[in-house]
Amino acid sequence: MKLWTGRFKKELDPRTNDFNRSLPFDSRMYRQDIMGSIAHAEMLGECEIITKEDSLKIVEGLKGILADIESGKLQFDDVSEDIHTFTEGELTKRIGDAGKRLHTARSRNDQVALDIRLYLRDECDTLVEMLKELVGVIAEKAEQYSETVMPGYTHLQRAQPIVFGHQLLAYAEMAMRDIDRIGDCKKRMNVSPLGSCALAGTTYPLNRQSVAEKLNMLGVTRNSLDGVSDRDFVLELASALSIVMVHLSRFAEEVILWCSGEFKFIELDDAFSTGSSIMPQKKNPDIAELVRGKSGRVFGDNMALLTAMKGIPLAYNKDMQEDKEAIFDAVDTVEKCLSAFTPMLDTMRVNAANMRKAASFGFINATDCADWLVGEGLPFRDAYKATGELVARCIELNTSLEDLPLDEYKKVCERFNDGVYIAIDLEKCVRDRTVYGGPAPSEVKRQAAELKLRLAEI
Ligand code: ARG
């Protein structure tokens, strides 16, 4: 169906039609388009803008179309411009003149703004569920590995002792903020622009609130120009998803490092790894690498959206049709990444012995040694310097602070005594880091338990 009959004397050039049409990618909003139309038609009937009879016919017709699309009986064609045109054309084919009344007091401009809000609103729920699943897996693992000592890193150099559960919980906190951001974004997008019409509202006595209520939306947009022109909810979601991907990508990078022969901290399950076509020994972390790689797509989608929106005057411009492929790709990509990443994490095996071994080398208890000297009355700077000298001596002798004899300690600082060996015991170093948010096993267990409660409240 072509919408702009009357004014035009020629059919659209087929190449132009192909270029112009969005049905190939906006057909995925068929459900939202139909639900929006049902709400609009009901309201038109209630406000006596069309007859109750026509309203009913439209609603029944639309329900039939929805059922037929879902069962596969009705397929999208190769020529309709977009989902709105397709649905209205099909409706008119089915119910005749009443179908032509559906578009009273509505434009595709407010229609598409509604559809994309409804579509993304539902995707926000899916994304939140998937992130909750990830956090749930992390909470379990954090409990399980709350006593598994490993080195914490800065500059990818061993720095101070932590437990593996603590490292994992850091990613859970990021994901919890992602959940929060997506929920926040959903609140702002979940308002109805219907009634904005093309740009300047309408003279028909619409009940905009009732449409919003029928669609379970929180309210209506306040300015008709803004209602049809605003896509900042799309930008917000794309930005939130870019941040999700930054987090997943960093996590993926660590997984890749941890399962390398150099670290050997974890082993991924065979079901979540791939082999090489030539090297029989290889077991590769492709999923983690793909997650890391796909972050680039989502950032690109975000940038495409920002660029498409930045120079267009109010109100609707066709540039805005470009919002869909970009945001759909971003949503699809994040969902695909999460659907592989979470079970990959859930099934990994942890090599606690190698983590402990890595913690034993690298002088990650040097800060604790300096802190012990502070306890003996030395100013921290002096204690720091003395410990630095001890580390240099250990490197010379190819040993660790734990194995360095006391006379070597005493050569550097007279205040040293046997007590230092207790202070630099790795398990004790971790156990005593009980500060709120710290890596002590007791604190990690508390954090994991609290995380489960927080999850249950979302
Ligand atoms: N397919 C269009 C889009 O996605 C629908 C709105 C068309 N409106 C118009 N005035 N051409 O933006």
XYZ file of C-alpha atoms and ligand atoms in Angstrom, residues 22 26 81-82 84 108-109 112 316 318 320-321 324, ligand 1:
25
model
C 12.362 0.167 6.406
C 11.243 -2.512 11.370
C 7.460 0.941 2.991
C 7.369 0.107 6.669
C 2.985 0.864 9.798
C 3.535 7.655 11.287
C 5.767 10.105 13.093
C 7.019 5.072 15.003
C 10.635 14.477 12.173
C 13.846 10.687 7.634
C 15.640 9.229 12.174
C 14.731 5.988 10.445
C 16.446 1.318 14.255
N 9.855 4.228 8.663
C 9.798 5.534 9.244
C 10.842 5.634 10.364
O 11.270 4.646 10.806
C 8.433 5.797 9.795
C 8.078 7.225 9.877
C 7.893 7.799 8.548
N 7.442 9.126 8.592
C 7.541 9.965 7.551
N 7.089 11.149 7.702
N 8.147 9.607 6.435
O 11.243 6.703 10.759
